[in-house]
mmCIF file of C-alpha atoms and ligand atoms in Angstrom:
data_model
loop_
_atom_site.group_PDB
_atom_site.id
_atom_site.type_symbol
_atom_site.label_atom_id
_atom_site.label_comp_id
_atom_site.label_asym_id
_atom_site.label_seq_id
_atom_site.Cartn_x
_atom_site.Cartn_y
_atom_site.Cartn_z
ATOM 1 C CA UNK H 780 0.000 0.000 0.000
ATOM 2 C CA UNK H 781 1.426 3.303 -0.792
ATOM 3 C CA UNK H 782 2.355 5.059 1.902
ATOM 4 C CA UNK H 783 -0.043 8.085 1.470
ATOM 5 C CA UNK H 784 -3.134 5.603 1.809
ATOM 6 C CA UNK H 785 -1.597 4.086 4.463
ATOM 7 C CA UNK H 786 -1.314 7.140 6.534
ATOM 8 C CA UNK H 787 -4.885 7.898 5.503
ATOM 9 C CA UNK H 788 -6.612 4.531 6.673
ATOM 10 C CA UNK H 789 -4.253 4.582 10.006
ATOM 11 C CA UNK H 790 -5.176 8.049 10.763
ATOM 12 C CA UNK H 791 -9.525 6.977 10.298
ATOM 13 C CA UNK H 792 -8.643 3.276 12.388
ATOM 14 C CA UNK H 793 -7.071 5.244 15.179
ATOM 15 C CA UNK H 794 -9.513 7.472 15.498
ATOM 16 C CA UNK H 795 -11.870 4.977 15.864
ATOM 17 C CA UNK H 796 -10.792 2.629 17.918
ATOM 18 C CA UNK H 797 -8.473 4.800 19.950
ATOM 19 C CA UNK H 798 -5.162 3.292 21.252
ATOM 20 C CA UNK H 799 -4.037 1.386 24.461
ATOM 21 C CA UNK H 800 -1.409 3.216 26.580
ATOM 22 C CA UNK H 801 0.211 2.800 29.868
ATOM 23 C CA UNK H 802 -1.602 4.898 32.262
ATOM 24 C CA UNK H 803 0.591 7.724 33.381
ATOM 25 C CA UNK H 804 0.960 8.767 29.716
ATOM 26 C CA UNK H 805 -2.955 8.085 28.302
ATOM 27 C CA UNK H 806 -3.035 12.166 28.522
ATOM 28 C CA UNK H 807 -6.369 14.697 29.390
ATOM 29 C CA UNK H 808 -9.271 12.824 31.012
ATOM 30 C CA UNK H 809 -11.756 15.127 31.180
ATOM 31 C CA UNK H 810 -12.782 18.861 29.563
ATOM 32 C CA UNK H 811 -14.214 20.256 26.597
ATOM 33 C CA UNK H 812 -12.684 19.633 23.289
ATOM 34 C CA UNK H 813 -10.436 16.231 23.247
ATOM 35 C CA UNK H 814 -10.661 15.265 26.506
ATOM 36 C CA UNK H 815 -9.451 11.571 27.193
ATOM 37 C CA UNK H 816 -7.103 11.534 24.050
ATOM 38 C CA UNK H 817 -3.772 11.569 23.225
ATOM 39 C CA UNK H 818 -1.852 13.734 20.399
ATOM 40 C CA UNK H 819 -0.209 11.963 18.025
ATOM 41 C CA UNK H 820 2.168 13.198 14.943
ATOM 42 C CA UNK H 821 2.106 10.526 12.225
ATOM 43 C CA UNK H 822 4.411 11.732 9.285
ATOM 44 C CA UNK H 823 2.589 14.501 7.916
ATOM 45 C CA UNK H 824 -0.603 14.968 10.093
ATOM 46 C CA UNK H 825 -1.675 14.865 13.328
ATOM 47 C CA UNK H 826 -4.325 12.615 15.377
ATOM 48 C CA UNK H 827 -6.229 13.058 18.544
ATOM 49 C CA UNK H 828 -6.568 9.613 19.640
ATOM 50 C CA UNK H 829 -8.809 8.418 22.085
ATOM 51 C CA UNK H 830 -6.810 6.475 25.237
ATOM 52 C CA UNK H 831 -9.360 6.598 27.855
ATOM 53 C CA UNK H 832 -12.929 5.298 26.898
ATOM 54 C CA UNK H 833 -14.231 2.217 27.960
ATOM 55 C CA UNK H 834 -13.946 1.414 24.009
ATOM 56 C CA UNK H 835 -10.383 1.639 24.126
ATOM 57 C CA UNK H 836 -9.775 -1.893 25.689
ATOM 58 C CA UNK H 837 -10.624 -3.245 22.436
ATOM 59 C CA UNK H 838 -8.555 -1.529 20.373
ATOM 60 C CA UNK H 839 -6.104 -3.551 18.540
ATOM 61 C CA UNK H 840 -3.393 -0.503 18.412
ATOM 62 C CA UNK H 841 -0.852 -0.300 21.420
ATOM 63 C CA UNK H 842 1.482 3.157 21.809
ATOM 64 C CA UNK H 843 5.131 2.513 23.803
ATOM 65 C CA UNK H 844 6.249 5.876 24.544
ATOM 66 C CA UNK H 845 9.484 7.248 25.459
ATOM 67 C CA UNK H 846 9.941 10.890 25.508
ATOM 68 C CA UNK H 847 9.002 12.660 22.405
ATOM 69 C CA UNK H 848 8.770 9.229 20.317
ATOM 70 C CA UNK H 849 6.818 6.359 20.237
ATOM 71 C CA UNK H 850 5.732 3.264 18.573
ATOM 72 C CA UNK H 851 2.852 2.623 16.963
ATOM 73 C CA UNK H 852 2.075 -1.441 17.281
ATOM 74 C CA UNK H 853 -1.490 -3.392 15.880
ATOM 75 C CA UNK H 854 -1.570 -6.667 17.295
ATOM 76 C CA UNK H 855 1.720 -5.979 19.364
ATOM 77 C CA UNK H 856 3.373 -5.997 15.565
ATOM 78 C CA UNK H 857 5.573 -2.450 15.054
ATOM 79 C CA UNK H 858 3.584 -0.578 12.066
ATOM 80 C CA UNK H 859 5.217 3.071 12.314
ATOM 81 C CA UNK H 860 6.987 5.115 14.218
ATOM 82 C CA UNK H 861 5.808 8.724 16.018
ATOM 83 C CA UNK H 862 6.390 11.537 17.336
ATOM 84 C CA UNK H 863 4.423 12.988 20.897
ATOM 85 C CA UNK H 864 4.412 16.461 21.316
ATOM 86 C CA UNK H 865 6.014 17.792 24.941
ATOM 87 C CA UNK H 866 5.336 20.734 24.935
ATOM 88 C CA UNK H 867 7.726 23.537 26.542
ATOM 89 C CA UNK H 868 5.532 26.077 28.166
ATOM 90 C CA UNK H 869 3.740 23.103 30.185
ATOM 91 C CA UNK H 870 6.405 23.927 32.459
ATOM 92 C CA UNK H 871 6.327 27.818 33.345
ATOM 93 C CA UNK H 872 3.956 29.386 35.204
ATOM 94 C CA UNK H 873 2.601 32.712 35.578
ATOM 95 C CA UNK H 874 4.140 35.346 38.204
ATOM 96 C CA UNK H 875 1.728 34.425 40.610
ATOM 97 C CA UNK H 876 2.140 31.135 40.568
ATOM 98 C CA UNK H 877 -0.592 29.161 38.076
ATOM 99 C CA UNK H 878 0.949 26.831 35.924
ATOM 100 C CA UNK H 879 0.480 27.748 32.209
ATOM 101 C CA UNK H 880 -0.578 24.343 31.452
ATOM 102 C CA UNK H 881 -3.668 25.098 33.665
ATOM 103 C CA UNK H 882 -4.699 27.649 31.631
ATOM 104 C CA UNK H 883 -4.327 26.560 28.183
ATOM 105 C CA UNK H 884 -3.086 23.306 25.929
ATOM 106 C CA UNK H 885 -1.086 22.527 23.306
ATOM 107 C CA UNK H 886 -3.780 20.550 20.825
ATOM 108 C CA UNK H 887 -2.692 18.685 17.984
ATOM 109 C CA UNK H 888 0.666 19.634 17.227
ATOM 110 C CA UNK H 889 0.852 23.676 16.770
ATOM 111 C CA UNK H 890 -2.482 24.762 18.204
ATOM 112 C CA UNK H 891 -2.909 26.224 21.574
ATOM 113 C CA UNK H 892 -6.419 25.817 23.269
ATOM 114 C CA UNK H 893 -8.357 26.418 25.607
ATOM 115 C CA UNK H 894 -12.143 27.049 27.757
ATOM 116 C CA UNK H 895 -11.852 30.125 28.353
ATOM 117 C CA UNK H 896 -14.700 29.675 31.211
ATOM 118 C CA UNK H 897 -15.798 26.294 32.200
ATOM 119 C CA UNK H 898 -19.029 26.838 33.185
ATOM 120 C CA UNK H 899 -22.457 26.591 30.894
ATOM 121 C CA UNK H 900 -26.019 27.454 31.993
ATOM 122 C CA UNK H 901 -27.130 24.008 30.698
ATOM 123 C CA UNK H 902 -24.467 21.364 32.646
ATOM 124 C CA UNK H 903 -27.027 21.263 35.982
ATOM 125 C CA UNK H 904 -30.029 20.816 33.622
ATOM 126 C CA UNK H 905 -31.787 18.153 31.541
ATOM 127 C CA UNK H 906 -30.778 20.636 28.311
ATOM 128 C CA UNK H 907 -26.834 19.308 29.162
ATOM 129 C CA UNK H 908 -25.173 17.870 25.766
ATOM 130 C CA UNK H 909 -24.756 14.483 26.424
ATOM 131 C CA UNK H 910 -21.359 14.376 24.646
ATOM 132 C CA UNK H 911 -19.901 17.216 26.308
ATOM 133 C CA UNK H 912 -17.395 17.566 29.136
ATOM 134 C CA UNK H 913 -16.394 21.010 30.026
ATOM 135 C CA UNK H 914 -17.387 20.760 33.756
ATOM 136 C CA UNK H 915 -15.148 17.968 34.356
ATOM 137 C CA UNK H 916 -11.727 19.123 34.190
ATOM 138 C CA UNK H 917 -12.315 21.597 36.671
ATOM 139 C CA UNK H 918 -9.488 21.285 38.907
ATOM 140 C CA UNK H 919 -6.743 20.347 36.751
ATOM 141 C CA UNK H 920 -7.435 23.499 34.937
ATOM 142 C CA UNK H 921 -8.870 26.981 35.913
ATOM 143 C CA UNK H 922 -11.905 27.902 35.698
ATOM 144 C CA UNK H 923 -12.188 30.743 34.690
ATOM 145 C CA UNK H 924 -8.637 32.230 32.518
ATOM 146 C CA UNK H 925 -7.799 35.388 32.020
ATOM 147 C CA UNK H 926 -7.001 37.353 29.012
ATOM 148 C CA UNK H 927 -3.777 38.226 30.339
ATOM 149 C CA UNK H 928 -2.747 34.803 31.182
ATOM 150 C CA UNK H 929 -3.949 33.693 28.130
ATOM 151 C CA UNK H 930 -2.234 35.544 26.119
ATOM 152 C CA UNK H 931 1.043 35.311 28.342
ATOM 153 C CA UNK H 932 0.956 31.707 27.323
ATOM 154 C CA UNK H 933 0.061 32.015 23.725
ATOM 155 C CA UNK H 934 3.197 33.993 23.826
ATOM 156 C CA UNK H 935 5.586 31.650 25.520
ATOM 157 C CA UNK H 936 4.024 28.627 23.528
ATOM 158 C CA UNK H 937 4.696 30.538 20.242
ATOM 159 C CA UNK H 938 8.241 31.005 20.967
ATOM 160 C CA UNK H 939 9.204 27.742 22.855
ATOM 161 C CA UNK H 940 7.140 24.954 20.827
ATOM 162 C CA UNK H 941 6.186 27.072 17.632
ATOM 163 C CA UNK H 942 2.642 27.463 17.871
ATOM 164 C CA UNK H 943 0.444 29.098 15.391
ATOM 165 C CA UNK H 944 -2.470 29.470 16.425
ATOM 166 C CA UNK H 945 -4.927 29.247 19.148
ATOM 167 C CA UNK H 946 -8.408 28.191 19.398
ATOM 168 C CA UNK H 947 -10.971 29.170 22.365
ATOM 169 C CA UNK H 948 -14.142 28.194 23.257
ATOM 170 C CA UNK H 949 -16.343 29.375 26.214
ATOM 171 C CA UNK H 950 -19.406 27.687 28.154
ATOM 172 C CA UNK H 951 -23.321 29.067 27.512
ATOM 173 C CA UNK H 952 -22.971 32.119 30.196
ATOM 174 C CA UNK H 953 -25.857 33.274 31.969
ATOM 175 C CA UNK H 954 -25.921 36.565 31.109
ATOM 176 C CA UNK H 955 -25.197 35.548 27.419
ATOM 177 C CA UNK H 956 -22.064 37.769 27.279
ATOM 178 C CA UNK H 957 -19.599 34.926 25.815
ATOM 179 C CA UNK H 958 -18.815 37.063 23.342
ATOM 180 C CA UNK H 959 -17.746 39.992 25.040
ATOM 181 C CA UNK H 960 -15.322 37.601 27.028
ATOM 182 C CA UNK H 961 -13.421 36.030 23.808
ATOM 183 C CA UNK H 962 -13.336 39.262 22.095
ATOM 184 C CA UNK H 963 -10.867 40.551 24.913
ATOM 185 C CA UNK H 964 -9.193 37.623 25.198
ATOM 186 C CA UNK H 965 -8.712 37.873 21.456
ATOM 187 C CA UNK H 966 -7.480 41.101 21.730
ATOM 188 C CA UNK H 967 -4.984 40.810 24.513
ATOM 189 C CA UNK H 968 -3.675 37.807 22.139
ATOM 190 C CA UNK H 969 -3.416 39.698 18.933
ATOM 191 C CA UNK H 970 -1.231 42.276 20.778
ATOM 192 C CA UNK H 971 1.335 40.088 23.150
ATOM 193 C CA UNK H 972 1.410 36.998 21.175
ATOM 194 C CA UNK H 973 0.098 37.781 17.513
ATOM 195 C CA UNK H 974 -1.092 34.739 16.153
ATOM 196 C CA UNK H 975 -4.177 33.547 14.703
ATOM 197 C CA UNK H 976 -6.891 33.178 16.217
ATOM 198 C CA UNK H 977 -10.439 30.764 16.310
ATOM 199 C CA UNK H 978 -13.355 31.356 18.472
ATOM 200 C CA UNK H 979 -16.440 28.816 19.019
ATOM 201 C CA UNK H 980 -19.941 30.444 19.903
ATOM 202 C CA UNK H 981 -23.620 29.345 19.389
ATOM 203 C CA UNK H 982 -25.676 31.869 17.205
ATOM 204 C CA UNK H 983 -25.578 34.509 18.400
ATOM 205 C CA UNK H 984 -29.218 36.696 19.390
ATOM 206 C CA UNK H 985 -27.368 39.688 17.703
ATOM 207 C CA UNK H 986 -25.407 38.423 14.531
ATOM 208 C CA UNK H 987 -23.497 42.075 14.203
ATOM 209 C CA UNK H 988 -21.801 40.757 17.769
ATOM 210 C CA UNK H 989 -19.516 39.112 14.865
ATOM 211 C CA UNK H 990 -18.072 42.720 13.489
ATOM 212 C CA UNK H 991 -16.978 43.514 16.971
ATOM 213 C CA UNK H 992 -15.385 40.139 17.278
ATOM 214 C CA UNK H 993 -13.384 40.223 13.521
ATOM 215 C CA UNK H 994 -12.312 44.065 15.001
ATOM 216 C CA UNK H 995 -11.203 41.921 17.647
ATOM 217 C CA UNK H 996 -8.803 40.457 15.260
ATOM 218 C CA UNK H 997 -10.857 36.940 15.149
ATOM 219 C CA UNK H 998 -9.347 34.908 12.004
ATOM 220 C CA UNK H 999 -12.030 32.320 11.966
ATOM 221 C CA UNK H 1000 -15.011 30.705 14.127
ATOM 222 C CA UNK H 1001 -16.812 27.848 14.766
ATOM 223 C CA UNK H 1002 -20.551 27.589 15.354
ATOM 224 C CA UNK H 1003 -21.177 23.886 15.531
ATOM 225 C CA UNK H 1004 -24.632 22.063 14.288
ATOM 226 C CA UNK H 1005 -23.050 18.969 15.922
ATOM 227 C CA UNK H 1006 -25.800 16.878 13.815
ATOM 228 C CA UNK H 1007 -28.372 17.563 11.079
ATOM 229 C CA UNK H 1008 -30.590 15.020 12.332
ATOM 230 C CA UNK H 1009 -33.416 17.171 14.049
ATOM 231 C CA UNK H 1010 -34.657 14.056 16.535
ATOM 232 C CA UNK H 1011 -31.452 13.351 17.630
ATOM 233 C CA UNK H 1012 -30.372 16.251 18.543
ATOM 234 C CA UNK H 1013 -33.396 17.268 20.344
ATOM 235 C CA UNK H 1014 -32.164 13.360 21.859
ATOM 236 C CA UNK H 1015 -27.969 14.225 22.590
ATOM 237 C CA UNK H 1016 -27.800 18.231 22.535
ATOM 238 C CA UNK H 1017 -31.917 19.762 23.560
ATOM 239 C CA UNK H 1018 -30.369 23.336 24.214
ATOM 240 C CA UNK H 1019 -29.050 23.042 20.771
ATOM 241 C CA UNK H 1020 -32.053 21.954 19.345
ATOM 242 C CA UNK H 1021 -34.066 24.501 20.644
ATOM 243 C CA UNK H 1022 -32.219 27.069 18.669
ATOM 244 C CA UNK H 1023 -33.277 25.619 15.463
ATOM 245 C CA UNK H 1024 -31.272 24.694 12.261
ATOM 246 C CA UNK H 1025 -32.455 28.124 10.925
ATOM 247 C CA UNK H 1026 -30.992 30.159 13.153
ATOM 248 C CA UNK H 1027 -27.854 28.142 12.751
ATOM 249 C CA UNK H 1028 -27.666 28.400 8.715
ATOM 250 C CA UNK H 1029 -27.971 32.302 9.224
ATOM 251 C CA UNK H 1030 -25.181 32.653 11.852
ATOM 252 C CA UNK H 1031 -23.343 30.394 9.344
ATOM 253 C CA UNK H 1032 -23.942 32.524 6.519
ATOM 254 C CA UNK H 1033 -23.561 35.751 8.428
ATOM 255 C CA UNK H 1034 -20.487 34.623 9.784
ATOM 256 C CA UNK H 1035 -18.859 33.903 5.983
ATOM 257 C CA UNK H 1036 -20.097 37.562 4.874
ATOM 258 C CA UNK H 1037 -17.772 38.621 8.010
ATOM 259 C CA UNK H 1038 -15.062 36.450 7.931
ATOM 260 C CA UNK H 1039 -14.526 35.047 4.683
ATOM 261 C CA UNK H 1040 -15.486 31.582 3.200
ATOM 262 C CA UNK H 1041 -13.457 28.511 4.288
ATOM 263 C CA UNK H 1042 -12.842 30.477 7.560
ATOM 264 C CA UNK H 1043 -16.084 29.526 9.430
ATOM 265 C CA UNK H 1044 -16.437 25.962 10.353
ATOM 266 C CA UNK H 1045 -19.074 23.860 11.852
ATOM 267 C CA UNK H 1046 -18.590 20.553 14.245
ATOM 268 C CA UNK H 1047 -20.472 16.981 12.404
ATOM 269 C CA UNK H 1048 -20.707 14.481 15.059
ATOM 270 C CA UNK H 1049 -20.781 11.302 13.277
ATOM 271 C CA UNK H 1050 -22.098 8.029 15.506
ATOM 272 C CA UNK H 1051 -24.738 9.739 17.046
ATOM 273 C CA UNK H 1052 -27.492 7.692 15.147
ATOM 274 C CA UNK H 1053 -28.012 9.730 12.081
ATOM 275 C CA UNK H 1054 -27.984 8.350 8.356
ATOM 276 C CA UNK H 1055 -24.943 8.937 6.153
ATOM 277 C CA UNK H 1056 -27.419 10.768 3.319
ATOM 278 C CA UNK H 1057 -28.611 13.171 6.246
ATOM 279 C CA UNK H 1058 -24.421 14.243 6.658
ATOM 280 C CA UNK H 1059 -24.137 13.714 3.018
ATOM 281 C CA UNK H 1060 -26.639 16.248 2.383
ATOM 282 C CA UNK H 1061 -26.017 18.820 5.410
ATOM 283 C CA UNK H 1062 -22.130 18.877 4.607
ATOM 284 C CA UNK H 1063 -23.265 19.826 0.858
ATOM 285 C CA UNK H 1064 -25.380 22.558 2.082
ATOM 286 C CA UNK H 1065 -22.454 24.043 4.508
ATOM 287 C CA UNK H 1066 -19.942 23.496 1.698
ATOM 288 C CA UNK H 1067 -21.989 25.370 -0.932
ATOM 289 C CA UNK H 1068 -22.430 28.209 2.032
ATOM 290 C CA UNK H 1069 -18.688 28.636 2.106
ATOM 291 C CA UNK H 1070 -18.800 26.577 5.782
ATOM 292 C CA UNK H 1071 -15.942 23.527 6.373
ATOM 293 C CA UNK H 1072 -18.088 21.140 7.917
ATOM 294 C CA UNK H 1073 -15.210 19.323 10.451
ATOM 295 C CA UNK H 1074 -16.396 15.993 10.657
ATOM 296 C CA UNK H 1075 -15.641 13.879 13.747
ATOM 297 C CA UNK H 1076 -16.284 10.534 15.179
ATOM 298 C CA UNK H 1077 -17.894 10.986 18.833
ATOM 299 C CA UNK H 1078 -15.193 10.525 21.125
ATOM 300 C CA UNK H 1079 -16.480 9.745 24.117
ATOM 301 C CA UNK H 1080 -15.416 11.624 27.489
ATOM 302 C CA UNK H 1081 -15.196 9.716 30.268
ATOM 303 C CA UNK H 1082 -18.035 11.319 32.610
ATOM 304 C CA UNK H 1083 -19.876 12.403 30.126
ATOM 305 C CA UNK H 1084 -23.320 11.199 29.985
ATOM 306 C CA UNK H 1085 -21.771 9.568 26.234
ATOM 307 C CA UNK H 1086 -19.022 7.590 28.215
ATOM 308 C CA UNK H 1087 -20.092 4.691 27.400
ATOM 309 C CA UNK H 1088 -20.847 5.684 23.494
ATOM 310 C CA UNK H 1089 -18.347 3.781 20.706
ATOM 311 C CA UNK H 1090 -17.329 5.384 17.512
ATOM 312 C CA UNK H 1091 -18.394 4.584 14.352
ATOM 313 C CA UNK H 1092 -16.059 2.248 11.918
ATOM 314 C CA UNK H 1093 -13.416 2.904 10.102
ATOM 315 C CA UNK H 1094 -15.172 1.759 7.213
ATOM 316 C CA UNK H 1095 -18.158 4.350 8.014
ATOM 317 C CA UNK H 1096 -15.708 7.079 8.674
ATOM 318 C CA UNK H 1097 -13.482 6.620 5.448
ATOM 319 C CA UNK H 1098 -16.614 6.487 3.324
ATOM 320 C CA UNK H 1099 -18.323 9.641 4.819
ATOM 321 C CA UNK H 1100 -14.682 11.015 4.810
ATOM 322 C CA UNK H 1101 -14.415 10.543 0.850
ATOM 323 C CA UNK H 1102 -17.541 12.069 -0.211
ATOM 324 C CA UNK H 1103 -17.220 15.174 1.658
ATOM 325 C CA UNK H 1104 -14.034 15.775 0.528
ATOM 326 C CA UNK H 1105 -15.238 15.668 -2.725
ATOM 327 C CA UNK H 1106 -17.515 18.245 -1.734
ATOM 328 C CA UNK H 1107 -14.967 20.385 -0.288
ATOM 329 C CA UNK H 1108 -12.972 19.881 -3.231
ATOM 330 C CA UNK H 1109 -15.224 20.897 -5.360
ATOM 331 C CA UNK H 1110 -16.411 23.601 -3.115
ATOM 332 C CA UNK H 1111 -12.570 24.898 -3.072
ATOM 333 C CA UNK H 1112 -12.502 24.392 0.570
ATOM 334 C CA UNK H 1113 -9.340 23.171 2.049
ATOM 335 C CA UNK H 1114 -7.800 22.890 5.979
ATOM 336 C CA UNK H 1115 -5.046 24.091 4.230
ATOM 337 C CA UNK H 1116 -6.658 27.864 3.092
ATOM 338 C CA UNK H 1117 -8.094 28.073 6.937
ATOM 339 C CA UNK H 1118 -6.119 30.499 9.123
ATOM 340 C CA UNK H 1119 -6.793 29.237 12.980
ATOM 341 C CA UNK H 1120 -8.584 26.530 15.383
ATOM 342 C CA UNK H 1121 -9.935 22.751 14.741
ATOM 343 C CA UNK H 1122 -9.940 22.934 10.841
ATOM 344 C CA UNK H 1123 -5.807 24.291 10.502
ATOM 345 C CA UNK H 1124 -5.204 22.089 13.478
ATOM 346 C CA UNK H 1125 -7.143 18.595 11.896
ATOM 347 C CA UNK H 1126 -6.517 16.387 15.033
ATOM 348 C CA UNK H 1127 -10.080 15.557 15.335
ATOM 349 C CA UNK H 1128 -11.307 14.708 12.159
ATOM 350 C CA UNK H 1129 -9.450 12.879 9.624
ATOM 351 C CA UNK H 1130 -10.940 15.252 6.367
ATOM 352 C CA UNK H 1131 -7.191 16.605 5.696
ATOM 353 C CA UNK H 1132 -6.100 12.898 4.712
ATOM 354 C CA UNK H 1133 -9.178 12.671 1.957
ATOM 355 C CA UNK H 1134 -9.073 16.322 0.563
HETATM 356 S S1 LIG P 24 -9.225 19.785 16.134
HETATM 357 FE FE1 LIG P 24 -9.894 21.364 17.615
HETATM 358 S S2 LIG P 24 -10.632 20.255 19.408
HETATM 359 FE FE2 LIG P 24 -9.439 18.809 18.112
HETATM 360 S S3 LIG P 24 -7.362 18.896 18.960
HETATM 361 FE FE3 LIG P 24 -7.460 20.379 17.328
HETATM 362 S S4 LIG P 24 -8.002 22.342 18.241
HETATM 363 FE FE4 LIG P 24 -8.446 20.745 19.728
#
């Protein structure tokens, strides 16, 4: 098999059926984003493979890891060497103390991220997305980060382990005023560390809230439909639901006029129950909107009401994977044209391999 395809297929397997790892280094176990993952660098790309879900135990791929390298066995057979990020920064702190690694992470292998307040309106609630995790880490991480910090770390990761860009994302707030917060951590970033920058919201009540965020100095964002299946995501995500896949398309569409097309992306959770024509069919109608639709297997976070949940195949995965890259293709979308966040960084979703 040429080695491209390989790369490709071992990329979508991993993904899927995550990879067994001694425990001290199996990596983040809980959060938002990849929690209960490892990053991996395989030749060209990077993967966000799962190490902690209960699914893992199953998984024919093993990782021995020393240092920065490690080795990539199926069936305790050697298939490819690999690289593990470490990053620098993890081990500064700010003046008063906080470790920098508890207020942002290095994700995938130049991206720094992180939840810029780990709190949402819905976790107490029945409207809770059942996938999501962003209460749990609370402890290991802060709370609630400050611009300054933030961008004190954006710095120091940009100059000791070359990262390019950052991505934030932020819990529903009471008071709706998410925005307000990432716009000045955006802007404290822009000025120390200038980078790139992605921000994640839902739609927002006022779409113009998106000019103040791109004067900001917001590169791209990320308003996630998570699933085009209405029932099931009244089932997995009710708060989301609620808002309506109206109100979604127009924050999508408002959001290109602002920012550009291939720099807004949306989230596709794939093993949530849905068909492959309803993805199919939703990715077509993002693509043609000037929206990367990143598509993901679920990867479930330990204490998440999903814990339990297993990604779909690899067979699923690499099929969906090839038709909406020939979408994107044809759309003239590419990871490689987006400036900042979970499309440039491509550790969750293994589009970059099929485009
Ligand atoms: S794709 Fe997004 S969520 Fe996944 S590792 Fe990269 S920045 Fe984090």
């Amino acid at each position: 098999m040429a080695k491209k395809e390989f790369i490709r297929d071992l990329k979508v397997d991993l993904l899927s059926s995550g990879v067994r790892i001694s425990t001290e280094d199996k990596g983040r176990k809980g959060g938002a984003g990849p929690a209960g993952s490892k990053n991996i660098i395989i030749e060209d790309t990077v993967a966000n493979v799962p190490t902690f879900a209960q699914f893992v135990a199953n998984s024919p791929y093993t990782l021995d890891i020393d240092g920065d390298k490690g080795v990539l066995k199926r069936f305790n057979e050697r298939i490819t060497d690999v690289k593990i990020p470490q990053p620098r920064f993890y081990k500064l702190q700010t003046r008063e103390g906080i470790p920098y690694n508890k207020i942002a992470l290095l994700h995938g292998a130049d991206c720094l991220a992180t939840t810029v307040v780990q709190h949402c309106v819905y976790w107490d609630t029945p409207l809770r997305c059942k996938f999501c995790g962003i209460e749990l880490s609370k402890g290991s991480t802060l709370d609630i980060k400050r611009p300054e910090d933030i961008a004190e770390v954006a710095e120091a990761a940009k100059r000791l382990d070359d990262v390019k860009h950052v991505t934030l994302t932020i819990g529903t707030l009471k008071e709706s005023n998410e925005v307000e917060i990432l716009g000045e951590c955006v802007a404290a970033i822009k000025e120390i560390a200038k980078i790139p920058v992605h921000v994640q919201f839902e739609p927002l009540k006022d779409l113009k809230q998106m000019e103040d965020l791109y004067a900001k100095g917001v590169d791209t964002v990320g308003i996630h439909v998570e699933s085009f299946d209405k029932e099931i995501l009244k089932n997995v995500a009710p708060a989301k639901a609620k808002i309506g896949f109206d109100r979604y398309l127009k924050a999508l569409k408002y959001a290109v006029n602002v920012f550009g097309e291939n720099q807004v992306s949306s989230f596709i959770i794939i093993g949530l129950g849905e068909s492959d024509e309803s993805v199919i069919e939703g990715c077509k109608t993002l693509a043609e909107m000037g929206v990367y639709p990143f598509v993901v297997p679920i990867s479930p976070i330990p204490g998440s009401y999903m814990e339990d949940a297993v990604p779909p195949s690899s067979e699923r995965m690499k099929k969906i994977y090839e038709s909406v890259a020939s979408i994107l293709n044809r759309e003239n979308l590419s990871w490689k044209k987006n400036k900042a966040g979970c499309v440039r960084c491509r550790a969750c979703s293994a589009l970059d391999v099929f485009e």
